[in-house]
Coordinates of C-alpha atoms in Angstrom, one line a residue:
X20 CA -13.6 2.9 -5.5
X21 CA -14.1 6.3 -5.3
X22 CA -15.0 7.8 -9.3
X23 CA -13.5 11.4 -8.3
X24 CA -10.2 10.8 -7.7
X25 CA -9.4 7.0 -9.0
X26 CA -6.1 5.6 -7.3
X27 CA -4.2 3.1 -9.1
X28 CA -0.7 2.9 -7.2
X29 CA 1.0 0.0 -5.5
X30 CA 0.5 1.5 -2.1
X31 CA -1.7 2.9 -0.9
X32 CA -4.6 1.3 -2.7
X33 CA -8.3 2.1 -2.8
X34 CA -10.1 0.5 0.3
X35 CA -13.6 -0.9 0.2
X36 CA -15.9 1.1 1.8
X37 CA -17.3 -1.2 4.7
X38 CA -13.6 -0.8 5.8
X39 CA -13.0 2.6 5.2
X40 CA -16.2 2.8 7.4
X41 CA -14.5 0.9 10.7
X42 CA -11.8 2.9 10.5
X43 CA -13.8 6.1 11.3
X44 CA -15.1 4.2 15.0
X45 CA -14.1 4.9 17.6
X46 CA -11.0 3.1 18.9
X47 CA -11.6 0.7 21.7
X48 CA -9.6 0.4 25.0
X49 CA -6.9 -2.8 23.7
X50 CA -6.1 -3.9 27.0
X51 CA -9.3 -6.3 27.9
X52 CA -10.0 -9.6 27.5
X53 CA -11.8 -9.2 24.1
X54 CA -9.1 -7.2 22.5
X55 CA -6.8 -10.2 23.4
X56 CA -8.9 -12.5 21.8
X57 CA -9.4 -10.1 18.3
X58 CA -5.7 -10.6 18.6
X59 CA -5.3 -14.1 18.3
X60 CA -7.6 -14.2 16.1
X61 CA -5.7 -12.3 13.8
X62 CA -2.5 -13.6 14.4
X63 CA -4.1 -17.0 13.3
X64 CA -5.8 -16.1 10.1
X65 CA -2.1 -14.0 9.0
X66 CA -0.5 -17.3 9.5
X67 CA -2.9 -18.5 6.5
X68 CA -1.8 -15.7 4.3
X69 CA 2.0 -16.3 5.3
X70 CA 1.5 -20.3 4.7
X71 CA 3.1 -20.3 7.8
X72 CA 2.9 -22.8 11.2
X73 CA 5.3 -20.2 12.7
X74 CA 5.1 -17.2 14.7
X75 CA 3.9 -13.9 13.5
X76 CA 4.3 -11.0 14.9
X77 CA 2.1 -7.9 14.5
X78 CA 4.1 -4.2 14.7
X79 CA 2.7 -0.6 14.5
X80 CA 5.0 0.9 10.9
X81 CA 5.4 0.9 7.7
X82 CA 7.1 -1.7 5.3
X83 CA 10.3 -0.5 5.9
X84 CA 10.2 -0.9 9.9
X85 CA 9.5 -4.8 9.4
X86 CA 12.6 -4.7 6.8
X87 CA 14.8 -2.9 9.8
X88 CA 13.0 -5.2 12.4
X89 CA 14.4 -8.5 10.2
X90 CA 17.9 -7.0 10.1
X91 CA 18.5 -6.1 13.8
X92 CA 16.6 -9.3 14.8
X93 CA 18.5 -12.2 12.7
X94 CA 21.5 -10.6 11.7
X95 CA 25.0 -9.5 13.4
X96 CA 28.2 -8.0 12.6
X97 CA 29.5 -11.7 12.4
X98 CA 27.4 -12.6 9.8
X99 CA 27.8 -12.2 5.7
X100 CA 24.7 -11.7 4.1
X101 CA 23.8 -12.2 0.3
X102 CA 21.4 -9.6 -1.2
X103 CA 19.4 -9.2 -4.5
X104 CA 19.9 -5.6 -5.5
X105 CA 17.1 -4.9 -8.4
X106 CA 16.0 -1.7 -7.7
X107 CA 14.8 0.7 -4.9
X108 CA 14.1 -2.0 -2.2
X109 CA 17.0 -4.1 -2.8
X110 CA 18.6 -1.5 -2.2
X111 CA 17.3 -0.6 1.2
X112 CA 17.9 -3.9 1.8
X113 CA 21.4 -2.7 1.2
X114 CA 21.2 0.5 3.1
X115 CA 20.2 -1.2 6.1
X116 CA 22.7 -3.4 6.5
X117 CA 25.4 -0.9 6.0
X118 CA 23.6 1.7 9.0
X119 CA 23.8 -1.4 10.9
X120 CA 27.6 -2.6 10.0
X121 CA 26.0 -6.1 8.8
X122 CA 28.5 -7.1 6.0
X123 CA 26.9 -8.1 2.4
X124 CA 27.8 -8.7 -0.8
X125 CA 24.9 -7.8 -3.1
X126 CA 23.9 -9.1 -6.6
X127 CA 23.2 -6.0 -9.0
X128 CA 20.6 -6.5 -11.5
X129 CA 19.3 -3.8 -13.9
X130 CA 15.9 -2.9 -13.7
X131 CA 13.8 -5.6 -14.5
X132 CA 16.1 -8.5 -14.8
X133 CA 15.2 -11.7 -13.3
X134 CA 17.8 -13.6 -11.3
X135 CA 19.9 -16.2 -12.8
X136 CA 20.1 -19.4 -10.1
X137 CA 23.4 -20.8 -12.0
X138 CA 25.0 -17.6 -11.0
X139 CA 23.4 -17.6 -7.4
X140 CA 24.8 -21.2 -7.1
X141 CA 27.9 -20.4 -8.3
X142 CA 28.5 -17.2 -5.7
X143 CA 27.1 -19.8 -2.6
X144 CA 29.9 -21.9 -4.4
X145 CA 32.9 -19.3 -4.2
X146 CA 31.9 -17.2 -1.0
X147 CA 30.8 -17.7 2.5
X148 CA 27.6 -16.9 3.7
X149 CA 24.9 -17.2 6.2
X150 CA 22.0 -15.2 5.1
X151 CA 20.3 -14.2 1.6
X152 CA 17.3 -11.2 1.6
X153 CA 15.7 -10.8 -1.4
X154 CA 12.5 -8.6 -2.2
X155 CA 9.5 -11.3 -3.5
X156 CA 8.5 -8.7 -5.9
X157 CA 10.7 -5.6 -6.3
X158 CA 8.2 -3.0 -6.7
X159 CA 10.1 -0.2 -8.2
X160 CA 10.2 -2.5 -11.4
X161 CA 7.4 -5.2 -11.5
X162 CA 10.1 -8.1 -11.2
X163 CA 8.5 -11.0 -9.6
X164 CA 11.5 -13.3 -8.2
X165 CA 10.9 -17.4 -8.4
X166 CA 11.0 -17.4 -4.6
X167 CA 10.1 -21.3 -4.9
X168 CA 13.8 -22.2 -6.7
X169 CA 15.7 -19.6 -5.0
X170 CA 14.3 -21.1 -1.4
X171 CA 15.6 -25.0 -2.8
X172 CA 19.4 -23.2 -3.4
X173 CA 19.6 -21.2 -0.3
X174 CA 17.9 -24.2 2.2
X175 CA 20.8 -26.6 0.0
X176 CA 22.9 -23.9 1.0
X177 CA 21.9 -23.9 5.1
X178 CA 21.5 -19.6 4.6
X179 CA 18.7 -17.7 6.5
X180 CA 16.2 -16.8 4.3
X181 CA 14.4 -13.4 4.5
X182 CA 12.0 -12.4 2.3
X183 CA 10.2 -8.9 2.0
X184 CA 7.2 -10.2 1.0
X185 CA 5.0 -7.1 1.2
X186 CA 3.8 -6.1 -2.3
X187 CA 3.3 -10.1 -2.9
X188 CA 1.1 -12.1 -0.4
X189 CA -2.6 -11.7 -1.6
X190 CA -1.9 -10.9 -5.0
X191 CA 0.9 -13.6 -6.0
X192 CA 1.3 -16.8 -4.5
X193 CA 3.8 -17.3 -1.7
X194 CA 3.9 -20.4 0.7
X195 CA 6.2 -19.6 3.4
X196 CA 7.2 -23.2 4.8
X197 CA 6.9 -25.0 1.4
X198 CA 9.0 -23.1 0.2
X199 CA 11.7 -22.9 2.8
X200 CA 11.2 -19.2 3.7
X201 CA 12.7 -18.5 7.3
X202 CA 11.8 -14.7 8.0
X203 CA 8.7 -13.1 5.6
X204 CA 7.2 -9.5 5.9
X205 CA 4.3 -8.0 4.8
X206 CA 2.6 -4.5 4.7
X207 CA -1.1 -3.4 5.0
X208 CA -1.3 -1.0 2.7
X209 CA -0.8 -3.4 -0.5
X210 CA -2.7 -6.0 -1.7
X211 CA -4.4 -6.6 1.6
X212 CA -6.0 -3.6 0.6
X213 CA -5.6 -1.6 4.0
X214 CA -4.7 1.8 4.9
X215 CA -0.7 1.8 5.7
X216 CA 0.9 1.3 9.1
X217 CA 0.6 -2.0 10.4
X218 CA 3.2 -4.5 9.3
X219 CA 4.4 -8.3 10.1
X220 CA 6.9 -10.6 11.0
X221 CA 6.4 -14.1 10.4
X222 CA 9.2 -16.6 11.4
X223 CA 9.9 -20.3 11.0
X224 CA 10.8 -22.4 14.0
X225 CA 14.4 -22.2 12.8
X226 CA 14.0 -18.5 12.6
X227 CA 12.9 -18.7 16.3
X228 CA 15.5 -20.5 17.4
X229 CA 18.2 -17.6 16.3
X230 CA 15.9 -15.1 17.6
X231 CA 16.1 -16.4 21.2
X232 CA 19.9 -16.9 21.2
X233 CA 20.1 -13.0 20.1
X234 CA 20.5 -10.1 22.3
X235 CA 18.3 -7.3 21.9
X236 CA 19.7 -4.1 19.7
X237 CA 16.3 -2.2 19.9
X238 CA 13.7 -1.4 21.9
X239 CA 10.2 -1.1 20.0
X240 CA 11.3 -3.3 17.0
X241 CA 12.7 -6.5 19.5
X242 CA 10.8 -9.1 18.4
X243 CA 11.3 -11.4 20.9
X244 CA 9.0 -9.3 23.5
X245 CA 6.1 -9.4 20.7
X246 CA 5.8 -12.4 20.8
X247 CA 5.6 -12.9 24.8
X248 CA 3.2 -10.6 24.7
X249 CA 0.8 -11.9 21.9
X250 CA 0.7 -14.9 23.8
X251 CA -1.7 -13.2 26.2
X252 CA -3.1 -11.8 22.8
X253 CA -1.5 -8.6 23.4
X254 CA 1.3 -6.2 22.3
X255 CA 4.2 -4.3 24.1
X256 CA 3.2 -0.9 22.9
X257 CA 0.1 0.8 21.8
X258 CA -0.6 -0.1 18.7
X259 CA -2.5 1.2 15.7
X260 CA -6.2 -0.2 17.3
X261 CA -8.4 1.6 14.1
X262 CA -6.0 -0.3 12.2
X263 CA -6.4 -3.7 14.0
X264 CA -10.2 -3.5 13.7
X265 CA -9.8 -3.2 10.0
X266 CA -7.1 -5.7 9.8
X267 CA -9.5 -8.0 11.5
X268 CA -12.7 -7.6 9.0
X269 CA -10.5 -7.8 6.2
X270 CA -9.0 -11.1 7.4
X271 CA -12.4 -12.4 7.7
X272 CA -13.8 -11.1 4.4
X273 CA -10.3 -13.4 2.3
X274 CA -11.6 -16.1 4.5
X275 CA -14.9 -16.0 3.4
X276 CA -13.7 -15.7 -0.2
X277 CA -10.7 -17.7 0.0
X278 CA -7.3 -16.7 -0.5
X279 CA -6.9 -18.8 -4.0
X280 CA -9.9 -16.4 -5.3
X281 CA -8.6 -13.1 -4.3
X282 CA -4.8 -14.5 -6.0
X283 CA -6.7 -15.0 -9.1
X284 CA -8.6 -12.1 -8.8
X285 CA -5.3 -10.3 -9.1
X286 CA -4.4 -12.7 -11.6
X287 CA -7.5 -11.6 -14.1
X288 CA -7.2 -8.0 -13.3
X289 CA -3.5 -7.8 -14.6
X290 CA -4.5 -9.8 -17.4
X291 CA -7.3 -7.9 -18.3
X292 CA -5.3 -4.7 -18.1
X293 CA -2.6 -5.9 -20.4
X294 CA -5.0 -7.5 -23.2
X295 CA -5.9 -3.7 -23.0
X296 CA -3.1 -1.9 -23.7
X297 CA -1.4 -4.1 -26.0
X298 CA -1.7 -1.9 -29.4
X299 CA 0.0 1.3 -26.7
X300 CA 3.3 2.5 -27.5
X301 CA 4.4 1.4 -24.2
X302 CA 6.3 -2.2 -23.1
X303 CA 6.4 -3.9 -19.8
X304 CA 9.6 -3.6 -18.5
X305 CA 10.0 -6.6 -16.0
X306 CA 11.4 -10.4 -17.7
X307 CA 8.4 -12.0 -14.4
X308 CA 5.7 -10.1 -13.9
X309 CA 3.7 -9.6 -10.6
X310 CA 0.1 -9.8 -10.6
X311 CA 0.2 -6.8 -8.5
X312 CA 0.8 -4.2 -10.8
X313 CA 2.3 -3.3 -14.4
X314 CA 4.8 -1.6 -14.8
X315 CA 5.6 0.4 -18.0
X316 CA 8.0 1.7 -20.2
X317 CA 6.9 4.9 -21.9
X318 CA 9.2 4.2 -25.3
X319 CA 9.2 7.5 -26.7
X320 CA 7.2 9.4 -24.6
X321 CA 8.0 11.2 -21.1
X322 CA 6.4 9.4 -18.8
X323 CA 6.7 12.0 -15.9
X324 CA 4.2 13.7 -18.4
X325 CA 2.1 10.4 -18.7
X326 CA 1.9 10.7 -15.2
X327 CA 0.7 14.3 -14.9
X328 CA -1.7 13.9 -17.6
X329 CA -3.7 11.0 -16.0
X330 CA -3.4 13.5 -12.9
X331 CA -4.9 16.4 -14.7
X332 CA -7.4 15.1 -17.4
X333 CA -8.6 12.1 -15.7
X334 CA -7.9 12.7 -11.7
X335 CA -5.9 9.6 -12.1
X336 CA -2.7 9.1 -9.6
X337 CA -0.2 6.4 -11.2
X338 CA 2.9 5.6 -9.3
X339 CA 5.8 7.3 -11.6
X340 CA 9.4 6.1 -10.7
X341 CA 12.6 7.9 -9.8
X342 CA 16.8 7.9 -10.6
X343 CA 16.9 6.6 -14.4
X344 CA 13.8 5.5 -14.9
X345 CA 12.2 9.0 -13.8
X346 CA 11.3 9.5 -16.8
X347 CA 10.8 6.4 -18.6
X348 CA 8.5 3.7 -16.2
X349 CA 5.5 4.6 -15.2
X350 CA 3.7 1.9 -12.4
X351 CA 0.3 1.0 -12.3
X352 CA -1.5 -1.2 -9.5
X353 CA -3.9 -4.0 -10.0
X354 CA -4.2 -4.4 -6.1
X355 CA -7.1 -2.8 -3.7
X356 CA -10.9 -1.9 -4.5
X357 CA -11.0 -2.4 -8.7
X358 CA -13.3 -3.8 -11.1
X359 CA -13.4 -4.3 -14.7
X360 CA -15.4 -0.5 -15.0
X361 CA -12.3 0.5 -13.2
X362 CA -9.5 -1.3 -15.7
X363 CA -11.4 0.3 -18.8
X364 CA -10.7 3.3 -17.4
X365 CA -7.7 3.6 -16.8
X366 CA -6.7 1.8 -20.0
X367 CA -9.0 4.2 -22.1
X368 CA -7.5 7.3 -20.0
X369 CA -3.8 5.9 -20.4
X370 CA -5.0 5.5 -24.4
X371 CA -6.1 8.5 -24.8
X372 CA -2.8 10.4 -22.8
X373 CA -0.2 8.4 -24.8
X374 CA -2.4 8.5 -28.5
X375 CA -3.9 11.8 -28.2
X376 CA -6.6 12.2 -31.1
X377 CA -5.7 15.1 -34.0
X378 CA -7.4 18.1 -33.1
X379 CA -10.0 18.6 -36.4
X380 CA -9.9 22.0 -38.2
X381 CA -12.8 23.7 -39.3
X382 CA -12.9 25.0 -42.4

């Protein structure tokens, strides 16, 4: 990690250097025979991290464009489509299905509140549906959804399943088939520890099968011509190639290491960070926690100032948050390049922002 300016936020994250460094090659030309074979490559080893015998399919964007990608691909006017609303990206989930007239009815929850199944039974129960989308681990919060139980009620239920899981694969389990997950995303800039702009699709066969009875509604996000073209091992449009490359070593390196050790690695760094804080005036906010990050609730304090002070004393960047919690949650990322040096750190710098030592007079 680099000790000048230590980054600590769930996206982007601090990149190990031997990546960082294959980033600054030069790109190669993509359309040969050995690009097409990096390709599959990487399409196999994200099906590991999805859990997946599906398809995946591999776009040039950020988070959001997969999110978009998942609603024009599976979804239509005819549907009605259950949503988890817990904060800022169940709402977009929200947002995008309104810009693209995709009827929903969504389930509020304040910040930090877990989902209750005997409710989401009882709505399947009362109302008509065909989809449910749900954030694995809304972000803006911490609050790390059961996505095991909610995938038995909604496969009981015969709904399409989408799942943004982009702040979760790497750092908290997620097994896409086991657990009856139809449509999964992910990002690169989270705990895959990359730099942001690539971002996946991965689909179950019964995701498939909708997608090929649907008509295209966009051009660079159609889904259906990604995956003709990775079959060759290649992709409709230019794609981020720097990005690829990197992609490609990292996916090796969680090979080599296994992806139980880098989950638990996660695991132990969270842990480690909370053991550390624990005498703070500060509280976690979310009733599930992610192994991804922490997120904090100042008490008393301001915590847009907690925010500026690790900024300014320690050249420390924390996420903050926004709309009611602007000034009461701060966020703080266990994903990327850390080690335990790192976690003292912070902890010691977040310590001594929150309990600042009285100033001794001299007399």
């Amino acid at each position: 990690m680099n000790k000048l300016n230590r980054i600590f936020t769930p996206g982007p994250v601090p990149i190990d250097e031997h990546i960082l460094s294959i980033g600054a090659q030069q790109p190669p030309y993509n359309r040969t025979g050995d690009f097409s074979l990096l390709t599959h490559e990487i399409l196999s080893s994200l099906k590991h991290l999805f859990q997946t015998d599906g398809e995946v399919a591999l776009l040039t964007g950020s988070g959001t464009l997969t999110m978009e990608a998942a609603v024009l691909n599976f979804l239509t006017p005819y549907d009605k489509v259950l949503i988890v609303n817990g904060g800022t990206f169940g709402q977009r989930w929200c947002d995008l299905c309104r810009i693209h007239s995709i009827p929903f009815r969504e389930i509020k929850l304040d910040a930090g509140a877990d989902l209750d199944l005997d409710q989401l039974k009882n709505i399947l129960g009362e109302e008509e549906v065909s989809a449910f989308l749900i954030n694995a681990h809304e972000t803006s919060t911490g609050q790390l959804y059961d996505i095991q139980a909610i995938g038995d009620i909604v496969h009981d239920a015969c709904l399409l399943y989408i799942v943004d899981a982009i702040s979760t694969i790497c750092a908290d389990p997620f097994q896409m088939d086991d657990w009856n997950v139809d449509v999964a995303i992910l990002s690169s800039q989270k705990a895959l520890a990359l730099p942001p702009g690539l971002s996946f699709v991965a689909m179950s066969t019964n995701a498939i099968a909708r997608l090929r009875k649907s008509k295209p509604k966009t051009l660079y996000m159609n889904l259906q011509d990604y995956l003709r073209n990775q079959e060759r091992g290649q992709l409709p449009y230019t794609p981020a190639i720097g990005l690829l490359l990197q992609l490609h070593q990292r996916l090796m390196d969680i090979q080599q290491r296994t992806l139980p050790e880098i989950i638990s690695q996660h695991r132990q760094r969270a842990l480690d960070f909370r053991k550390s804080i624990i005498d703070l005036p500060l509280s976690i906010l979310p009733e599930r926690q992610s192994n991804a990050m922490t997120a904090l609730l100042c008490d008393d304090l301001d915590a847009v100032q907690v925010v500026q002070g690790l900024r300014t004393n320690h050249a420390i960047e924390v996420a903050p948050s926004g709309g009611t919690l602007k000034h009461k949650l701060i966020r703080i990322s266990h994903m990327g390049d850390q080690n335990s040096s790192d976690i003292d750190f912070i902890a010691a710098s977040l310590a001594e922002i929150v309990m600042p030592k009285p100033v001794e007079r001299i007399i």
